[in-house]
Short mmCIF file of C-alpha atoms in Angstrom, two decimals:
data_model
loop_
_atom_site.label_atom_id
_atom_site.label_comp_id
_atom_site.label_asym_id
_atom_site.label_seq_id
_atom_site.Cartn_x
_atom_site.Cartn_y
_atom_site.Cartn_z
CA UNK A 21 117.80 72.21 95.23
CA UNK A 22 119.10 75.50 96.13
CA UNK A 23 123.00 76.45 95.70
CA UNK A 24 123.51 78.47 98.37
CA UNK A 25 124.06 78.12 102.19
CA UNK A 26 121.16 78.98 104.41
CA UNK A 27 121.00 82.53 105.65
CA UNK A 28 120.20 81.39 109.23
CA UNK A 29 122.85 78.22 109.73
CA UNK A 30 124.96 78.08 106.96
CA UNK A 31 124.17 74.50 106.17
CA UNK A 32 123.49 73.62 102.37
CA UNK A 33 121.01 70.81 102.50
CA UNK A 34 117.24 71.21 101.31
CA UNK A 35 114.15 69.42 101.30
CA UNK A 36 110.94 70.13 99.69
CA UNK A 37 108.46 72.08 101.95
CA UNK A 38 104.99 72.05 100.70
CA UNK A 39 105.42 71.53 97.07
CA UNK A 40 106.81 74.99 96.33
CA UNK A 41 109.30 76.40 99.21
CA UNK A 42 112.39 74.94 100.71
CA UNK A 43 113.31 74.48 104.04
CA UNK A 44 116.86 73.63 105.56
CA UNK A 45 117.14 70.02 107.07
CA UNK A 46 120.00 71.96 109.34
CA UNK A 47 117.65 74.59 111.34
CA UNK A 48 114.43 74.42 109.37
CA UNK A 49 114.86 77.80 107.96
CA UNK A 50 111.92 77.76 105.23
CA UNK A 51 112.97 80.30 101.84
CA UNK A 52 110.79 80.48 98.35
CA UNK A 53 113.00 78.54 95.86
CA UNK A 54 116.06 81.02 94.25
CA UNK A 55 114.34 81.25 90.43
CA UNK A 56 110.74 82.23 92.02
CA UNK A 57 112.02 84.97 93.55
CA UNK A 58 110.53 88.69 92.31
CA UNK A 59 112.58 91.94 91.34
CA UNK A 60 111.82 93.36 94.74
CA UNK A 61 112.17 97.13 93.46
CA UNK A 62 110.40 96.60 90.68
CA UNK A 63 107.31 94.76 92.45
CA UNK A 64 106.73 97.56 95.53
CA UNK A 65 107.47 100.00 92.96
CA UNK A 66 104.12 99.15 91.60
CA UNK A 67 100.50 98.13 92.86
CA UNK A 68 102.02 96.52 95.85
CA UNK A 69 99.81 98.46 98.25
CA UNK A 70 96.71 98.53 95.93
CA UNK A 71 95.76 95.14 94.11
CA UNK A 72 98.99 93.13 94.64
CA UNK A 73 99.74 92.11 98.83
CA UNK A 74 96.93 94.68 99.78
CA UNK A 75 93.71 95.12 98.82
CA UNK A 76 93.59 98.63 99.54
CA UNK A 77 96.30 99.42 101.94
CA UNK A 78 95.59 103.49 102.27
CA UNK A 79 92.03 102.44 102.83
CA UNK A 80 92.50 100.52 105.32
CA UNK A 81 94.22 102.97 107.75
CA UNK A 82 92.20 102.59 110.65
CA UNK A 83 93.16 98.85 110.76
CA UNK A 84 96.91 99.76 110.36
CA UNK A 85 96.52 102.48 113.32
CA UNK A 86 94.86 99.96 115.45
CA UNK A 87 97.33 97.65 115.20
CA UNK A 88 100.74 100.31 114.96
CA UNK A 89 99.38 101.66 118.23
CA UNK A 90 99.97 97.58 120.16
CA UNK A 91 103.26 97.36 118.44
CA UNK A 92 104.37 101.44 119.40
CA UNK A 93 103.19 100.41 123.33
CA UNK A 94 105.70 97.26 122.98
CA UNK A 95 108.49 99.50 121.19
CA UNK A 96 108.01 102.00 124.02
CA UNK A 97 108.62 99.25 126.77
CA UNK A 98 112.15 99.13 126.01
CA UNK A 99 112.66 102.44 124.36
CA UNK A 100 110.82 105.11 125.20
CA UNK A 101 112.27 108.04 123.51
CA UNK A 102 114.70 109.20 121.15
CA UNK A 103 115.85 108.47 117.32
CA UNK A 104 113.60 105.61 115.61
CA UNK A 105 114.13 104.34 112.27
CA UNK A 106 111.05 102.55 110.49
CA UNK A 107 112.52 100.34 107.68
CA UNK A 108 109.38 99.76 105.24
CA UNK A 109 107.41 102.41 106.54
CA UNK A 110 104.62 102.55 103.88
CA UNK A 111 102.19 105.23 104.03
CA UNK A 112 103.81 106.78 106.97
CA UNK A 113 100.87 105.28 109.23
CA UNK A 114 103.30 103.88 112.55
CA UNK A 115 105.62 107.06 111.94
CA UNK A 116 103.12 109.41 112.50
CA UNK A 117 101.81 107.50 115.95
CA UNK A 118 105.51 107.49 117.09
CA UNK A 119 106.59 111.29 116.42
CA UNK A 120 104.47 112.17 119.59
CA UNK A 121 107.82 110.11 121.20
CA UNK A 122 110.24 110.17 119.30
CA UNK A 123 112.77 111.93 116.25
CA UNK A 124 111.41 109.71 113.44
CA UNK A 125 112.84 109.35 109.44
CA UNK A 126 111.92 106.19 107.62
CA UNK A 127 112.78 104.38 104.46
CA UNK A 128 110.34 102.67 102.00
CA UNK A 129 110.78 101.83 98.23
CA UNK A 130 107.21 102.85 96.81
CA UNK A 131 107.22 105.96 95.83
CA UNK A 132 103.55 106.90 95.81
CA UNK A 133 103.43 105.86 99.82
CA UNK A 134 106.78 107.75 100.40
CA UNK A 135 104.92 110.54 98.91
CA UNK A 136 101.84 110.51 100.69
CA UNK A 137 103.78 110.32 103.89
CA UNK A 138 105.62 113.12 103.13
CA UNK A 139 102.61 115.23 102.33
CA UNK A 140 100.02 114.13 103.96
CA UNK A 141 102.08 114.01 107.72
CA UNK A 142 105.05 115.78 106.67
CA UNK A 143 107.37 113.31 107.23
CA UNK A 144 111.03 112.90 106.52
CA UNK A 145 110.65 109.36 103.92
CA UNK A 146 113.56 108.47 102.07
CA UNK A 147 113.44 105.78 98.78
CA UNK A 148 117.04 105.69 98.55
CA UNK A 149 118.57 102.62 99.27
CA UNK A 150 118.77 101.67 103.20
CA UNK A 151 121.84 99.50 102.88
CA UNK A 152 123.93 102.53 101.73
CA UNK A 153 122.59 105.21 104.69
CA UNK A 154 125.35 106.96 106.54
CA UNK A 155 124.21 107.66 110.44
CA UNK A 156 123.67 111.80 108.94
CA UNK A 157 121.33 110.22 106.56
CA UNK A 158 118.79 109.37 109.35
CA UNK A 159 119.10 112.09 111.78
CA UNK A 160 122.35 110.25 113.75
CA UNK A 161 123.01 107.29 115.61
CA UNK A 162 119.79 105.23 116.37
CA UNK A 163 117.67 104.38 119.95
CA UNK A 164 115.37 102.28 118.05
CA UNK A 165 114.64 100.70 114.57
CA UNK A 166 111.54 98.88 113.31
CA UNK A 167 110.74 96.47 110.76
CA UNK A 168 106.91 95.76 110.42
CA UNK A 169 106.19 92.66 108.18
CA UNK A 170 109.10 93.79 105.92
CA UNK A 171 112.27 90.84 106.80
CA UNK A 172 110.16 88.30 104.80
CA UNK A 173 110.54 90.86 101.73
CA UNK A 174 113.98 91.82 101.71
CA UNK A 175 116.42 90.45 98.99
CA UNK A 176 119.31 90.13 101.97
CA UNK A 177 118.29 89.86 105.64
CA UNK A 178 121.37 89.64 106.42
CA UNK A 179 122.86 92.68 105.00
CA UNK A 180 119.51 94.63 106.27
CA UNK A 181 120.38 92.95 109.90
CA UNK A 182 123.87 94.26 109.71
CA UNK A 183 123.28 97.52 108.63
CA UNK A 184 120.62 98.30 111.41
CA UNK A 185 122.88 97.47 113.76
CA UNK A 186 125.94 99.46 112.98
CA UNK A 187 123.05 102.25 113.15
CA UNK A 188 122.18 102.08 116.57
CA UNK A 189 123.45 103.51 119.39
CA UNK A 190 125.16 101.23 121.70
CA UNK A 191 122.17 99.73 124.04
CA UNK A 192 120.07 100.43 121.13
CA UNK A 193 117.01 98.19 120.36
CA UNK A 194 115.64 96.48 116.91
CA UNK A 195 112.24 95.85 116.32
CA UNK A 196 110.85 92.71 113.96
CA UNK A 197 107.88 91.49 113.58
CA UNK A 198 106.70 88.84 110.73
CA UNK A 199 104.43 86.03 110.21
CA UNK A 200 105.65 83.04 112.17
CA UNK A 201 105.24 79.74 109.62
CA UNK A 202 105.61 77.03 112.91
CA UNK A 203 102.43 78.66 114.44
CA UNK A 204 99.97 76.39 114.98
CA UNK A 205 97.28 77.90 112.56
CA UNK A 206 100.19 77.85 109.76
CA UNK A 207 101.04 74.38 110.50
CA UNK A 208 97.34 73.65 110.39
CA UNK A 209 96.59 75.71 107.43
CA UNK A 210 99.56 73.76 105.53
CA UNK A 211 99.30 74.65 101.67
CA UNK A 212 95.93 77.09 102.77
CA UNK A 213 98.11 79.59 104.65
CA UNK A 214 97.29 83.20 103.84
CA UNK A 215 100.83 84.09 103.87
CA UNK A 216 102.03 81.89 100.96
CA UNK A 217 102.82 84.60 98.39
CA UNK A 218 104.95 85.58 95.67
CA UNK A 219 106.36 88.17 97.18
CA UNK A 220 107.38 86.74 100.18
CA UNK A 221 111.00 85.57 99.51
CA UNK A 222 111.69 84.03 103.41
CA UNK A 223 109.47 82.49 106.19
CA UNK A 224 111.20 82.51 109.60
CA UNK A 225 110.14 81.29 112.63
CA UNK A 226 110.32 82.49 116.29
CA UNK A 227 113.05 79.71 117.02
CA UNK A 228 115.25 80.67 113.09
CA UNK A 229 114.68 84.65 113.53
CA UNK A 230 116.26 84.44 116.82
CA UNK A 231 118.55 82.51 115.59
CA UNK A 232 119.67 84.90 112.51
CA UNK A 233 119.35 88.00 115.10
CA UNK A 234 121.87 86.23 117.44
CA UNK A 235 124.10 85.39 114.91
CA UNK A 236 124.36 88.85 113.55
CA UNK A 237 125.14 90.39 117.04
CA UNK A 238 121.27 90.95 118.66
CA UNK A 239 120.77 90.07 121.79
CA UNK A 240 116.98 88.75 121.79
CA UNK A 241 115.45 89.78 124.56
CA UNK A 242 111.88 88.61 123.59
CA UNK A 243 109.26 87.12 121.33
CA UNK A 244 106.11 86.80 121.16
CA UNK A 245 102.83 86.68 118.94
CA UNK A 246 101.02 89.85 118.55
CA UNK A 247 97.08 89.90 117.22
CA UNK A 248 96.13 92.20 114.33
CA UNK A 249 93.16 93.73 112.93
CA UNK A 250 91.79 93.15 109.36
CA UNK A 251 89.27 94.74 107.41
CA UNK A 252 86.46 92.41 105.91
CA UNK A 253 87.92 93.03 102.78
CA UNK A 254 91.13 92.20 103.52
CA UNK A 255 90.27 88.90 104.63
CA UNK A 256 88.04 87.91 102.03
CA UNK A 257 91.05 89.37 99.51
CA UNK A 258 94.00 87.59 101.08
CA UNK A 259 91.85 84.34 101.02
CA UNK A 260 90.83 84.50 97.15
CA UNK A 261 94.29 85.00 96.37
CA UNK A 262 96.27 82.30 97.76
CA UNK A 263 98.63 80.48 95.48
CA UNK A 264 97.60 76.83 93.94
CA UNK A 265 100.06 74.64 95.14
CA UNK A 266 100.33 71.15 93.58
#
C-alpha cells in the first residue's frame, strides 16, 4: 500500500479502489498508486494536447470557448475585475475570454501551447515553474486564480494550494474545477469511467476538495457541477482509450 499520509487527512491507511487506484479508508481521498505515477514535465511537455489526454485539443477550440465562457460567468460572480492568474492555461483559450475583464498572465508547462498563446493572442504565458513565482512575476498580488481540470495533474496539490494563496490579495478568490469521482455517472461507470487515465495522479471529490481547500486556509464558499461540451471526436477518443483494468 502506499507509504505516505494522505494529502487530504493525513491518515495512512489504504484500500484497493477499483483494481488500480487507492483510496483512504480515513476521508476516501482516491490517488493513482505512488510507482504509476508519470514524469509530469516530461508527459505535457509532449503530445499531451494532441494524441495523449486530447484528441486534438487546438482543434477543438470552439468546444473549449463554449465551455470557458460558463466557467468566466461563474468566476465573474465573485470577482469581477482585476488581476487573474490561470494555472494550466493551455492554448491561451479562457485567457483570452477573460482579458475583456481583467489583467491576465498564466502559467502552463507545454511549450508549443505557451507559444501559440503568446502569438496567436499575445498573451503574457510563462513555463517557468509556478511554485517558485514571486507576486512581480504575475503582474502583483492576485483578485482571482483559476485552475481548469489541472489539480488532478499536479505532482503536489498541496504546495500548488499554498502557493496560490500567498498570491492573492486578501479577499481574493480561487477557482477549481475537476472531475468529481463520487458523481453518480462515475460511481455508475465504475472501472468504464472516461476519466481513468495515466496521467491523472489524484481524483477528489466535492466532499475531499473542500476538504484539502479548508485545510490549506480557503474558505469554500461553493460547489457545484458544471456541464461541458465535447466534440464527436472527443467522445468517441476518450472512450477508445480507457485503461483495461483487471
Amino acid at each position: 500500500m502506499i507509504p505516505t499520509p494522505c494529502i487530504v487527512c493525513g491518515h495512512n491507511r489504504w484500500e484497493s479502489h477499483l483494481d488500480i487506484l487507492l483510496r483512504c479508508t480515513g476521508c476516501g481521498f482516491v490517488t493513482a498508486p505512488p510507482d504509476a505515477r508519470l514524469n509530469g514535465h516530461a508527459l505535457y511537455a509532449g503530445d499531451y494536447f494532441k494524441g495523449e489526454e486530447y484528441l486534438d485539443y487546438l482543434a477543438d477550440e470552439l468546444f473549449f470557448r463554449r465551455n470557458f465562457r460558463k466557467r468566466l460567468r461563474h468566476v465573474l460572480k465573485w470577482c469581477p475585475a482585476g488581476r487573474l492568474l490561470e494555472i494550466g492555461a493551455a492554448y491561451g483559450f479562457f485567457m483570452d475570454l477573460a482579458r475583456a475583464h481583467f489583467s491576465v498572465t498564466g502559467y502552463e508547462l507545454n511549450t508549443e501551447a505557451a507559444d501559440h498563446a503568446r502569438e496567436a493572442f499575445g498573451l503574457e504565458v510563462r513555463t517557468s515553474d509556478f511554485l517558485k513565482a514571486a507576486p512581480r512575476d504575475v503582474g502583483g498580488m492576485l483578485d482571482a486564480t483559476v485552475m481548469w481540470d489541472v489539480i488532478e495533474h499536479l505532482a503536489d496539490p498541496a504546495a500548488e494550494l499554498d502557493k496560490a494563496r500567498r498570491l492573492l490579495r486578501p479577499g481574493g478568490w480561487l477557482v477549481v474545477h475537476t472531475m468529481d469521482i463520487d458523481a453518480p455517472f462515475s460511481r455508475l461507470a465504475g472501472s468504464r469511467w472516461p476519466w481513468l487515465m495515466d496521467m491523472h495522479l489524484y481524483y477528489f471529490s466535492r466532499r475531499t476538495l473542500r476538504c484539502m481547500l479548508s485545510e490549506h486556509g480557503y474558505n469554500v464558499v461553493w460547489d457545484g457541477a458544471q456541464r461541458r461540451y465535447l466534440s464527436l471526436g472527443s467522445v468517441s477518443y476518450t472512450h477508445r482509450t480507457l485503461p483495461t483494468i483487471h
